[in-house]
Coordinates of C-alpha atoms in Angstrom, one line a residue:
Chain A
M1 CA -187.4 -101.0 91.5
I2 CA -186.3 -98.8 88.6
Q3 CA -187.7 -98.8 85.1
I4 CA -186.1 -96.9 82.3
D5 CA -188.3 -96.8 79.2
N6 CA -187.2 -95.6 75.7
L7 CA -184.6 -93.3 77.1
N8 CA -183.1 -91.0 74.5
V9 CA -180.5 -88.4 75.2
K10 CA -178.8 -86.1 72.8
L11 CA -175.4 -84.6 73.7
P12 CA -172.9 -82.9 71.4
G13 CA -171.3 -85.7 69.4
F14 CA -173.1 -88.5 71.3
A15 CA -176.6 -89.9 71.7
L16 CA -178.3 -92.5 73.8
R17 CA -181.0 -94.3 71.8
E18 CA -184.0 -96.2 73.0
I19 CA -182.5 -97.4 76.3
N20 CA -184.8 -99.8 78.1
I21 CA -183.7 -101.2 81.5
S22 CA -185.9 -102.8 84.1
I23 CA -184.4 -103.6 87.4
K24 CA -186.4 -105.5 90.1
Q25 CA -186.6 -104.5 93.7
G26 CA -183.3 -105.5 95.4
E27 CA -181.6 -106.6 92.2
F28 CA -178.0 -105.9 91.5
F29 CA -177.9 -105.0 87.8
I30 CA -174.7 -104.2 85.9
L31 CA -174.5 -102.3 82.7
L32 CA -171.4 -103.4 80.8
G33 CA -169.8 -101.6 78.0
P34 CA -166.5 -100.3 76.6
T35 CA -165.2 -96.8 77.3
G36 CA -167.4 -94.2 75.5
A37 CA -170.4 -96.5 75.1
G38 CA -172.6 -94.2 77.2
K39 CA -172.7 -96.0 80.5
T40 CA -172.2 -92.9 82.7
V41 CA -174.7 -90.9 80.5
V42 CA -177.3 -93.6 81.4
L43 CA -176.7 -93.1 85.1
E44 CA -176.6 -89.3 85.0
S45 CA -179.8 -89.3 82.9
A46 CA -181.5 -91.6 85.3
I47 CA -180.6 -89.4 88.3
G48 CA -181.6 -86.2 86.4
I49 CA -178.2 -84.6 85.9
I50 CA -178.3 -84.8 82.1
P51 CA -181.6 -83.7 80.5
I52 CA -183.3 -86.4 78.4
A53 CA -184.8 -85.9 75.0
K54 CA -187.4 -88.6 75.3
G55 CA -188.3 -91.5 77.6
C56 CA -189.6 -92.2 81.0
I57 CA -188.0 -93.1 84.3
T58 CA -190.0 -94.7 87.1
I59 CA -188.9 -95.6 90.6
N60 CA -191.1 -97.9 92.6
G61 CA -193.9 -97.1 90.2
K62 CA -193.5 -93.3 90.5
D63 CA -192.7 -91.3 87.4
V64 CA -189.6 -89.2 88.3
T65 CA -188.8 -88.1 84.8
Q66 CA -189.6 -84.5 85.4
L67 CA -188.2 -84.3 89.0
P68 CA -184.9 -82.7 89.9
P69 CA -182.1 -85.0 91.2
E70 CA -182.8 -84.1 94.8
K71 CA -186.4 -85.4 94.5
R72 CA -185.6 -88.7 92.8
D73 CA -184.6 -90.8 95.8
M74 CA -181.4 -92.1 94.1
G75 CA -177.9 -92.1 95.3
I76 CA -174.8 -92.0 93.1
V77 CA -171.2 -93.1 93.7
Y78 CA -168.6 -92.1 91.2
Q79 CA -165.3 -93.8 90.4
D80 CA -163.4 -90.7 91.4
F81 CA -165.2 -90.7 94.8
A82 CA -166.4 -87.1 94.5
L83 CA -166.0 -86.5 98.3
F84 CA -166.5 -83.0 99.6
P85 CA -162.9 -82.1 100.3
H86 CA -163.7 -79.4 102.9
L87 CA -165.6 -81.8 105.1
T88 CA -164.5 -84.5 107.5
V89 CA -165.4 -88.2 106.8
Y90 CA -168.3 -87.9 109.3
N91 CA -169.7 -84.7 107.7
N92 CA -169.4 -86.2 104.3
I93 CA -171.4 -89.3 105.4
T94 CA -174.1 -87.2 107.1
Y95 CA -174.3 -84.5 104.4
G96 CA -177.7 -85.6 103.1
L97 CA -179.5 -86.4 106.3
R98 CA -180.9 -82.9 106.8
Y99 CA -182.7 -83.1 103.5
R100 CA -184.2 -86.5 104.0
R101 CA -185.7 -85.2 107.3
I102 CA -187.5 -82.6 105.3
N103 CA -188.9 -85.3 103.1
G104 CA -190.4 -87.0 106.1
K105 CA -188.1 -89.9 106.2
K106 CA -186.4 -91.1 109.3
P107 CA -182.8 -89.7 108.9
G108 CA -179.9 -92.0 109.0
K109 CA -181.6 -95.0 110.5
N110 CA -178.9 -97.2 109.1
L111 CA -176.1 -94.8 109.8
S112 CA -174.3 -96.7 112.6
F113 CA -174.8 -100.0 110.7
I114 CA -173.3 -98.6 107.5
I115 CA -170.4 -97.0 109.4
K116 CA -169.7 -100.3 111.1
R117 CA -170.1 -102.4 108.0
L118 CA -167.7 -100.2 106.1
S119 CA -165.2 -100.1 109.0
L120 CA -165.3 -96.3 109.1
E121 CA -165.4 -95.7 112.9
P122 CA -161.6 -94.9 113.2
L123 CA -161.8 -92.5 110.3
L124 CA -164.8 -90.4 111.2
Q125 CA -163.0 -87.3 112.3
R126 CA -160.4 -87.3 109.7
S127 CA -160.2 -85.1 106.6
V128 CA -161.1 -87.0 103.4
L129 CA -158.0 -85.5 101.8
N130 CA -155.6 -87.9 103.5
L131 CA -157.5 -91.2 102.9
S132 CA -156.4 -94.0 100.7
G133 CA -158.4 -94.8 97.5
G134 CA -160.2 -97.7 99.2
E135 CA -161.1 -95.6 102.3
K136 CA -162.4 -92.8 100.1
Q137 CA -164.6 -95.2 98.2
R138 CA -166.0 -96.6 101.4
V139 CA -166.8 -93.1 102.6
A140 CA -168.5 -92.4 99.2
L141 CA -170.6 -95.6 99.6
A142 CA -171.5 -94.7 103.2
R143 CA -172.5 -91.2 102.2
A144 CA -174.8 -92.5 99.4
L145 CA -176.3 -95.3 101.6
A146 CA -176.8 -93.0 104.7
V147 CA -179.8 -91.3 103.1
D148 CA -181.4 -94.7 102.4
P149 CA -182.1 -94.2 98.6
S150 CA -184.4 -96.4 96.7
V151 CA -181.8 -97.0 94.0
L152 CA -178.1 -96.8 94.2
L153 CA -176.2 -95.9 91.1
L154 CA -172.5 -96.9 90.9
D155 CA -170.3 -95.4 88.2
E156 CA -167.4 -97.8 87.9
P157 CA -166.8 -97.6 91.7
L158 CA -163.8 -100.0 91.6
S159 CA -161.9 -98.6 88.6
A160 CA -159.8 -96.1 90.3
L161 CA -158.7 -98.5 93.1
D162 CA -155.6 -100.6 93.5
P163 CA -156.2 -104.3 92.9
N164 CA -156.1 -105.1 96.7
F165 CA -158.6 -102.4 97.6
R166 CA -160.7 -103.4 94.6
E167 CA -161.2 -106.9 95.9
D168 CA -162.1 -105.5 99.4
I169 CA -164.7 -103.0 98.0
R170 CA -166.1 -105.7 95.8
E171 CA -166.7 -108.0 98.8
I172 CA -168.2 -105.0 100.7
L173 CA -170.5 -104.2 97.9
K174 CA -171.8 -107.7 97.7
K175 CA -172.3 -107.9 101.5
L176 CA -174.0 -104.5 101.7
H177 CA -176.3 -105.4 98.8
V178 CA -177.4 -108.6 100.5
E179 CA -177.8 -106.9 103.9
T180 CA -179.6 -103.8 102.8
G181 CA -181.5 -105.3 99.9
I182 CA -181.0 -102.1 98.0
T183 CA -181.6 -101.9 94.2
V184 CA -178.3 -101.3 92.5
L185 CA -177.5 -100.2 88.9
M186 CA -173.8 -100.3 88.4
V187 CA -171.8 -99.6 85.3
T188 CA -168.4 -101.1 84.6
H189 CA -166.3 -102.6 81.8
D190 CA -164.8 -105.2 84.1
F191 CA -166.1 -108.8 83.6
T192 CA -164.8 -110.0 87.0
E193 CA -166.9 -107.4 88.7
A194 CA -169.9 -108.3 86.6
H195 CA -169.5 -112.0 87.4
F196 CA -169.0 -111.4 91.1
L197 CA -171.8 -108.9 91.7
A198 CA -174.4 -109.0 89.0
Q199 CA -177.7 -110.8 89.1
R200 CA -178.5 -109.5 85.7
T201 CA -176.6 -107.5 83.2
A202 CA -176.9 -105.5 79.9
V203 CA -174.3 -104.6 77.3
I204 CA -174.3 -101.1 75.9
N205 CA -172.4 -100.0 72.8
N206 CA -172.4 -96.6 71.1
G207 CA -175.5 -95.5 73.0
R208 CA -177.6 -98.6 72.4
I209 CA -178.4 -101.6 74.6
E210 CA -177.1 -104.6 72.6
Q211 CA -178.3 -107.4 75.0
T212 CA -179.9 -107.8 78.4
G213 CA -180.0 -111.0 80.4
S214 CA -178.3 -113.1 83.0
I215 CA -174.5 -113.2 83.2
A216 CA -174.5 -116.7 81.8
E217 CA -176.7 -115.6 78.9
V218 CA -174.6 -112.6 78.0
F219 CA -171.3 -114.3 78.3
Y220 CA -172.1 -117.7 76.8
Q221 CA -175.0 -116.8 74.5
P222 CA -174.3 -113.4 73.1
S223 CA -176.9 -112.2 70.7
T224 CA -174.8 -109.8 68.5
P225 CA -171.3 -109.9 67.1
F226 CA -170.4 -106.9 69.3
V227 CA -171.5 -108.6 72.5
A228 CA -169.7 -111.8 71.4
E229 CA -166.5 -109.9 70.8
F230 CA -166.9 -107.8 73.9
V231 CA -167.3 -110.8 76.2
G232 CA -164.2 -112.3 74.7
M233 CA -165.6 -114.8 72.2
K234 CA -162.9 -113.9 69.6
N235 CA -163.8 -116.7 67.1
I236 CA -166.8 -115.1 65.5
F237 CA -167.6 -116.0 61.9
P238 CA -170.6 -115.4 59.6
A239 CA -171.9 -118.8 58.6
I240 CA -174.5 -120.6 56.4
F241 CA -176.5 -123.1 58.4
N242 CA -177.9 -126.4 57.4
G243 CA -179.5 -128.5 60.1
D244 CA -176.9 -128.9 62.8
T245 CA -174.0 -127.9 60.6
A246 CA -172.6 -124.5 59.8
K247 CA -170.4 -123.7 56.9
I248 CA -167.7 -121.1 57.4
N249 CA -166.3 -120.6 53.9
S250 CA -165.1 -124.1 53.0
L251 CA -165.0 -125.3 56.6
T252 CA -168.0 -127.3 57.9
I253 CA -168.5 -127.4 61.7
H254 CA -171.0 -129.2 63.8
T255 CA -173.2 -127.4 66.2
N256 CA -175.3 -128.8 69.1
E257 CA -178.7 -128.3 67.6
D258 CA -180.7 -127.7 64.4
N259 CA -180.5 -124.1 63.5
N260 CA -183.2 -122.0 61.8
V261 CA -182.5 -119.7 58.9
S262 CA -182.5 -116.5 61.0
K263 CA -179.1 -117.5 62.5
Q264 CA -176.1 -115.7 61.0
Y265 CA -173.1 -116.2 63.1
V266 CA -171.1 -118.8 65.0
A267 CA -168.9 -118.0 67.9
I268 CA -166.5 -120.1 70.0
R269 CA -164.7 -118.9 73.1
P270 CA -160.9 -119.3 72.7
E271 CA -160.6 -121.4 75.9
H272 CA -162.9 -124.0 74.3
I273 CA -160.5 -124.6 71.4
R274 CA -158.1 -127.4 72.3
I275 CA -154.8 -128.2 70.6
S276 CA -152.7 -131.4 70.3
K277 CA -149.6 -132.2 68.3
N278 CA -150.4 -135.9 67.8
K279 CA -153.2 -137.3 65.7
E280 CA -156.2 -137.9 68.0
S281 CA -157.0 -141.5 68.6
V282 CA -160.7 -140.7 69.2
N283 CA -162.7 -139.7 66.2
R284 CA -163.8 -136.3 67.3
C285 CA -166.4 -134.0 65.9
N286 CA -165.0 -130.6 64.8
L287 CA -161.4 -131.9 64.6
F288 CA -159.2 -130.0 62.1
E289 CA -155.6 -130.0 61.1
G290 CA -154.1 -126.5 61.1
T291 CA -150.9 -124.5 61.4
V292 CA -149.8 -122.4 64.3
S293 CA -149.6 -118.9 62.9
K294 CA -149.0 -116.9 66.1
I295 CA -148.0 -117.5 69.7
L296 CA -148.2 -114.6 72.2
N297 CA -147.1 -115.3 75.8
Q298 CA -149.3 -113.4 78.2
G299 CA -147.7 -114.7 81.4
F300 CA -150.1 -117.2 82.9
Y301 CA -151.5 -118.2 79.5
C302 CA -150.6 -117.9 75.8
D303 CA -152.7 -116.7 72.9
V304 CA -152.3 -119.2 70.1
S305 CA -153.6 -118.6 66.6
I306 CA -154.2 -121.6 64.3
K307 CA -155.0 -121.4 60.7
T308 CA -157.1 -124.0 59.0
K309 CA -158.6 -123.9 55.5
G310 CA -157.8 -120.1 55.4
I311 CA -159.7 -119.4 58.7
K312 CA -157.8 -118.2 61.7
F313 CA -159.0 -119.5 65.1
A314 CA -157.8 -118.0 68.4
S315 CA -157.1 -120.3 71.4
I316 CA -156.0 -119.7 74.9
I317 CA -153.6 -122.3 76.4
P318 CA -152.3 -122.2 80.0
T319 CA -148.5 -121.6 80.0
N320 CA -147.7 -124.8 81.8
L321 CA -149.6 -126.8 79.1
M322 CA -147.8 -124.8 76.4
L323 CA -144.4 -126.0 77.9
N324 CA -145.6 -129.6 77.5
L325 CA -146.8 -129.0 74.0
N326 CA -143.6 -127.2 73.0
L327 CA -145.4 -125.4 70.2
E328 CA -143.7 -123.4 67.6
K329 CA -144.9 -121.0 64.9
G330 CA -145.5 -122.8 61.6
Q331 CA -146.0 -126.2 63.3
K332 CA -148.8 -128.5 62.2
V333 CA -151.3 -129.3 65.0
N334 CA -154.7 -130.7 65.5
M335 CA -157.4 -128.5 67.0
W336 CA -160.9 -129.4 68.0
F337 CA -163.9 -128.1 69.9
N338 CA -167.1 -129.6 71.1
P339 CA -170.4 -128.9 69.2
V340 CA -171.9 -127.8 72.5
D341 CA -169.3 -125.0 72.7
V342 CA -170.3 -123.6 69.4
H343 CA -172.6 -120.7 70.0
V344 CA -175.0 -119.8 67.2
F345 CA -176.8 -116.5 66.8
Chain B
M1 CA -112.1 -83.8 90.9
V2 CA -115.3 -81.7 91.0
A3 CA -117.4 -82.1 87.9
K4 CA -118.0 -78.8 86.1
K5 CA -121.7 -78.0 86.3
H6 CA -123.2 -77.3 82.9
I7 CA -125.9 -74.7 82.7
D8 CA -128.1 -74.8 79.6
P9 CA -128.1 -71.5 77.5
F10 CA -131.9 -71.4 77.9
I11 CA -131.5 -71.1 81.7
W12 CA -129.1 -68.1 81.1
L13 CA -131.7 -66.5 78.8
A14 CA -134.5 -67.1 81.3
A15 CA -132.4 -65.6 84.1
S16 CA -131.4 -62.6 82.1
S17 CA -135.0 -61.9 81.0
S18 CA -136.1 -62.1 84.6
I19 CA -133.5 -59.6 85.7
I20 CA -134.4 -57.2 82.9
I21 CA -138.1 -57.5 83.7
L22 CA -137.7 -57.0 87.4
S23 CA -135.4 -54.1 86.9
F24 CA -137.9 -52.6 84.4
I25 CA -140.6 -52.7 87.1
L26 CA -138.6 -51.9 90.2
F27 CA -136.1 -49.3 89.0
P28 CA -138.5 -46.4 88.4
L29 CA -140.6 -47.3 91.4
I30 CA -137.7 -47.6 93.8
E31 CA -136.3 -44.3 92.5
M32 CA -139.6 -42.7 93.1
V33 CA -139.9 -44.2 96.6
V34 CA -136.4 -43.2 97.7
Q35 CA -136.3 -39.7 96.2
P36 CA -138.8 -38.0 98.6
S37 CA -137.2 -37.3 102.0
F38 CA -138.8 -38.7 105.1
A39 CA -140.0 -35.2 105.9
D40 CA -141.8 -35.0 102.6
L41 CA -143.4 -38.3 103.3
K42 CA -144.4 -37.3 106.8
E43 CA -145.8 -34.0 105.5
A44 CA -147.8 -35.8 102.8
I45 CA -149.4 -38.3 105.2
T46 CA -150.3 -35.6 107.7
D47 CA -151.9 -33.5 104.9
K48 CA -155.7 -33.9 105.4
D49 CA -156.3 -33.7 101.7
V50 CA -153.9 -36.5 100.9
V51 CA -155.3 -38.8 103.6
A52 CA -158.8 -38.0 102.5
S53 CA -157.9 -38.8 98.9
I54 CA -156.3 -42.1 99.8
R55 CA -159.1 -43.0 102.1
L56 CA -161.6 -42.2 99.4
S57 CA -159.6 -44.3 96.9
L58 CA -159.8 -47.2 99.3
Y59 CA -163.4 -46.7 100.1
T60 CA -164.6 -46.4 96.5
S61 CA -162.5 -49.3 95.3
S62 CA -163.7 -51.5 98.3
M63 CA -167.3 -50.6 97.3
A64 CA -166.5 -51.5 93.7
A65 CA -165.2 -54.9 94.9
L66 CA -168.2 -55.4 97.1
I67 CA -170.6 -54.6 94.2
S68 CA -168.6 -57.0 92.0
F69 CA -168.9 -59.7 94.6
I70 CA -172.7 -59.3 94.9
F71 CA -173.5 -59.1 91.2
G72 CA -170.5 -60.8 89.7
T73 CA -170.6 -64.0 91.8
P74 CA -173.8 -65.4 90.3
F75 CA -172.8 -64.3 86.9
A76 CA -169.4 -65.9 87.1
Y77 CA -171.1 -69.1 88.3
L78 CA -173.4 -69.1 85.3
L79 CA -170.4 -68.6 83.0
A80 CA -168.5 -71.4 84.7
R81 CA -171.3 -74.0 84.8
K82 CA -173.5 -73.4 81.8
D83 CA -172.8 -73.7 78.1
F84 CA -175.1 -71.7 75.9
A85 CA -175.2 -70.0 72.5
G86 CA -173.3 -66.8 72.5
K87 CA -171.3 -67.6 75.6
K88 CA -168.0 -66.6 74.0
F89 CA -169.5 -63.3 72.9
I90 CA -170.7 -62.6 76.5
E91 CA -167.3 -63.4 77.8
S92 CA -165.9 -60.9 75.4
I93 CA -168.3 -58.3 76.6
V94 CA -167.1 -59.0 80.2
D95 CA -163.5 -58.3 79.1
L96 CA -164.4 -55.1 77.2
P97 CA -163.6 -52.8 80.1
I98 CA -160.1 -54.2 80.1
M99 CA -159.5 -53.3 76.5
I100 CA -161.3 -50.0 76.1
P101 CA -159.1 -46.9 76.8
H102 CA -160.1 -45.6 80.2
P103 CA -161.1 -42.1 79.2
V104 CA -163.5 -43.7 76.7
I105 CA -165.1 -45.6 79.7
G106 CA -165.6 -42.2 81.4
I107 CA -167.1 -40.7 78.3
A108 CA -169.4 -43.7 77.9
I109 CA -170.7 -43.4 81.4
L110 CA -171.0 -39.7 81.1
S111 CA -173.1 -40.0 78.0
I112 CA -175.8 -42.0 79.9
A113 CA -175.4 -40.3 83.3
G114 CA -176.0 -36.8 82.1
K115 CA -179.3 -34.9 82.4
N116 CA -179.7 -35.1 78.6
H117 CA -180.1 -38.9 78.7
W118 CA -183.3 -40.6 79.9
F119 CA -181.2 -42.9 82.2
G120 CA -179.5 -39.9 83.7
Q121 CA -182.8 -38.2 84.2
I122 CA -184.2 -41.3 86.0
M123 CA -181.1 -41.3 88.2
Y124 CA -181.5 -37.7 89.0
S125 CA -185.2 -38.1 89.7
I126 CA -184.5 -40.8 92.3
G127 CA -181.7 -38.8 93.9
I128 CA -178.7 -40.6 92.5
R129 CA -176.1 -38.2 91.2
I130 CA -173.3 -39.8 89.1
M131 CA -171.4 -36.7 87.9
G132 CA -168.9 -35.3 90.4
S133 CA -169.9 -37.7 93.2
V134 CA -168.6 -40.6 95.2
T135 CA -171.4 -42.7 93.6
G136 CA -170.0 -41.8 90.2
I137 CA -166.5 -42.8 91.2
I138 CA -167.8 -46.2 92.5
V139 CA -169.7 -46.7 89.2
V140 CA -166.6 -46.1 87.2
L141 CA -164.4 -48.2 89.4
T142 CA -166.9 -51.1 89.4
F143 CA -167.0 -50.8 85.6
V144 CA -163.2 -51.2 85.3
G145 CA -162.8 -53.8 88.1
L146 CA -165.7 -56.1 87.3
P147 CA -163.8 -58.1 84.6
F148 CA -161.0 -58.9 87.0
Y149 CA -163.5 -60.2 89.6
I150 CA -165.6 -62.2 87.2
N151 CA -162.7 -63.9 85.5
S152 CA -161.0 -64.8 88.7
V153 CA -164.2 -66.2 90.3
K154 CA -165.2 -68.0 87.1
A155 CA -161.8 -69.8 87.2
G156 CA -162.4 -70.6 90.8
F157 CA -165.8 -72.1 90.1
E158 CA -164.4 -74.1 87.2
A159 CA -161.9 -75.6 89.5
V160 CA -164.6 -77.1 91.7
P161 CA -165.6 -80.4 90.0
V162 CA -169.3 -80.2 88.9
R163 CA -169.6 -83.8 90.1
L164 CA -169.5 -82.5 93.7
E165 CA -172.7 -80.5 93.0
H166 CA -174.3 -83.5 91.3
V167 CA -173.5 -85.7 94.3
S168 CA -174.9 -83.0 96.6
R169 CA -178.1 -82.9 94.7
S170 CA -178.4 -86.7 94.7
L171 CA -178.2 -86.5 98.5
G172 CA -181.2 -84.2 98.6
A173 CA -179.7 -80.7 98.4
S174 CA -181.3 -78.1 96.1
V175 CA -179.2 -76.1 93.6
T176 CA -179.0 -73.2 96.1
S177 CA -178.0 -75.5 99.0
S178 CA -175.4 -77.2 96.9
F179 CA -173.9 -73.9 96.0
F180 CA -173.7 -72.7 99.6
R181 CA -172.6 -76.0 101.2
V182 CA -170.2 -77.2 98.5
T183 CA -169.3 -74.7 95.8
F184 CA -169.0 -71.6 97.9
P185 CA -166.7 -73.1 100.6
L186 CA -164.4 -74.5 97.9
A187 CA -164.4 -71.3 95.8
W188 CA -164.4 -68.5 98.4
R189 CA -160.6 -68.1 98.0
S190 CA -161.0 -67.2 94.4
M191 CA -163.7 -64.7 95.4
V192 CA -161.3 -63.0 97.9
V193 CA -158.6 -63.0 95.2
G194 CA -161.1 -61.6 92.7
M195 CA -162.1 -58.8 95.1
I196 CA -158.5 -57.9 95.8
M197 CA -157.7 -57.8 92.1
C198 CA -160.8 -55.8 91.4
M199 CA -159.9 -53.4 94.3
A200 CA -156.3 -53.1 93.2
R201 CA -157.4 -52.3 89.6
A202 CA -159.9 -49.8 90.9
V203 CA -157.5 -48.0 93.2
S204 CA -155.2 -47.3 90.4
E205 CA -157.9 -46.0 88.0
F206 CA -157.4 -42.4 86.8
G207 CA -158.5 -41.9 83.2
A208 CA -162.2 -42.7 83.6
V209 CA -162.6 -41.2 87.0
V210 CA -161.2 -37.8 86.0
I211 CA -164.0 -37.4 83.4
I212 CA -166.8 -38.4 85.7
A213 CA -165.6 -37.0 89.0
Y214 CA -162.6 -34.7 89.3
H215 CA -163.9 -33.9 92.8
P216 CA -164.2 -35.5 95.3
M217 CA -160.6 -36.3 94.7
I218 CA -159.3 -39.8 94.7
A219 CA -155.5 -40.4 95.2
P220 CA -154.6 -40.9 91.5
V221 CA -156.4 -37.6 90.6
M222 CA -154.7 -35.8 93.5
I223 CA -151.3 -37.1 92.3
Y224 CA -152.1 -35.8 88.8
E225 CA -153.3 -32.5 90.1
R226 CA -150.2 -32.0 92.3
F227 CA -147.9 -32.9 89.4
T228 CA -149.5 -30.4 87.0
A229 CA -149.8 -27.6 89.6
Y230 CA -146.7 -28.0 91.7
G231 CA -144.4 -30.5 89.9
L232 CA -142.7 -33.8 90.6
K233 CA -141.5 -33.0 94.2
Y234 CA -145.1 -32.5 95.5
S235 CA -146.7 -35.4 93.6
Q236 CA -144.1 -38.0 94.5
P237 CA -144.9 -38.4 98.3
V238 CA -148.6 -39.0 97.5
A239 CA -147.6 -41.5 94.9
V240 CA -145.3 -43.3 97.3
W241 CA -148.2 -43.7 99.8
L242 CA -150.4 -45.0 97.1
I243 CA -147.8 -47.5 96.0
L244 CA -147.5 -48.7 99.5
V245 CA -151.2 -49.3 99.7
C246 CA -151.1 -51.2 96.3
L247 CA -148.2 -53.2 97.5
C248 CA -150.1 -54.3 100.6
L249 CA -153.1 -55.3 98.4
F250 CA -151.0 -57.4 96.1
F251 CA -149.2 -59.0 99.0
L252 CA -152.6 -60.0 100.3
L253 CA -153.4 -61.3 96.9
R254 CA -150.4 -63.6 96.9
I255 CA -151.2 -64.9 100.4
F256 CA -154.8 -65.8 99.4
S257 CA -153.7 -67.2 96.1
V258 CA -151.8 -70.0 98.0
K259 CA -154.2 -72.9 98.1
K260 CA -154.4 -75.5 100.7
K261 CA -152.8 -78.6 99.1
N262 CA -155.2 -81.0 97.3
L263 CA -158.3 -79.1 98.5
I264 CA -159.9 -79.6 95.1

């Protein structure tokens, strides 16, 4: 396991503040955040490349804060692969084995398994210069895993890959994690990767952790406006609460439960807002009449904005449904959403 | 009907400039090379003093390149990899020998190497003589050649992504192991180029050497001496041989400059 406590890092023009991450043995943890949030800085601080100003890093209970990277028992894989260009695939993979032998570990006990699992046998004697992106990332993974580190750090390992390779490597990562049981800390800004791989996740913004929790918690119960926006909530409004109702300006909406006074915002995912052209026969909760203010065709779906009582709601409608609705800008429509889909925080 | 090819006026300007510059460099040199007869050239190369001076030039400049390699490589690595207060100032100091007039370099070294200076006295006491010695020539040539080596190798180290070293360390290698197993194999070409540049610069040095060590005579000093004592006819063949040596050096430089595609 890896424990990062009160990590503070000062860099020119950027700082990490009070980063706390606790990853259990064998857990796949994903640190999500936009570009420039400090994701890579967290990884490089954890592995000892970037000096830290304050904080403590422990691996399996051992304080490694003052140790150099080579003594920390962590492996790192970068998005640009960082393969040694003067070495063959095999020499890249076996690069670290000689040092682990010195540390008294059995060198490369998993080597043949890793090479087989990553389908690298036919590539072993090739130069890394002529490999495809997917092959390069498989070599980088094999190289990091060959030395059997306690923690594997992955710095957006799928970002530089074509969509096809990305899917392959994602599958491989999942399988490898299950089969090796290694503890993984991966950073990414891709939700699909997070949903597919992560057991737990945290969202980082501007050098601070905004929220930590399960994927479901972070995506459906964001705790800050930034996280809500980052995970695609879109309809985020400050509100005044009274029991199970929330007042957004002059619009009163129903939520699913009684809310206490500490709550400040409501958020509704755009896919939870439904639209119809005809007056609903059923008396729905949270049913409002509004005007279509914008339609943006995104291919498989359309972004539709509806204005009601001066408040703009964003909705996502599948393109085939849009064809049936035959919506136009300026048209009067009915929109509604279930109280259970109103997230309060 | 064949379409008339339009050539942009800027291309004409570039081509004209290229011809002017190449003529400017080559015309005097070619003239100098073709003026001496074959007999003059043969006579010069069979002259023991000429051969000795060219050999000494090559030896001293090679030693300067070697010293630059030994001391300049770690320094260039430091400059390439670390950011620290005053780095720009230190880089300017490294470039100083390029800017200072060469006789001034000779005078500066002379001022500390003489018996009147404590440093010179220490050197004398441990048997190192700078004035009028091969050692003195090597010191001067190292002084003038070092910036060329350091700048070339620094650029070479900068071209090696620091992430490779980070990955190497994460795999268990120390800073030293990472340098010798990753950085050095990827930057050796820039070291060879740097040594050739340092050597090429050193082999052509005259102004500083003539102050520290007129004797033993390196090739540029011999050319100067023959010119002042006997005139153009006697200095030209020696100069031609020196130019040929320099040409070989720069040809090597170009060969080593060509990188293997996508290596870094």
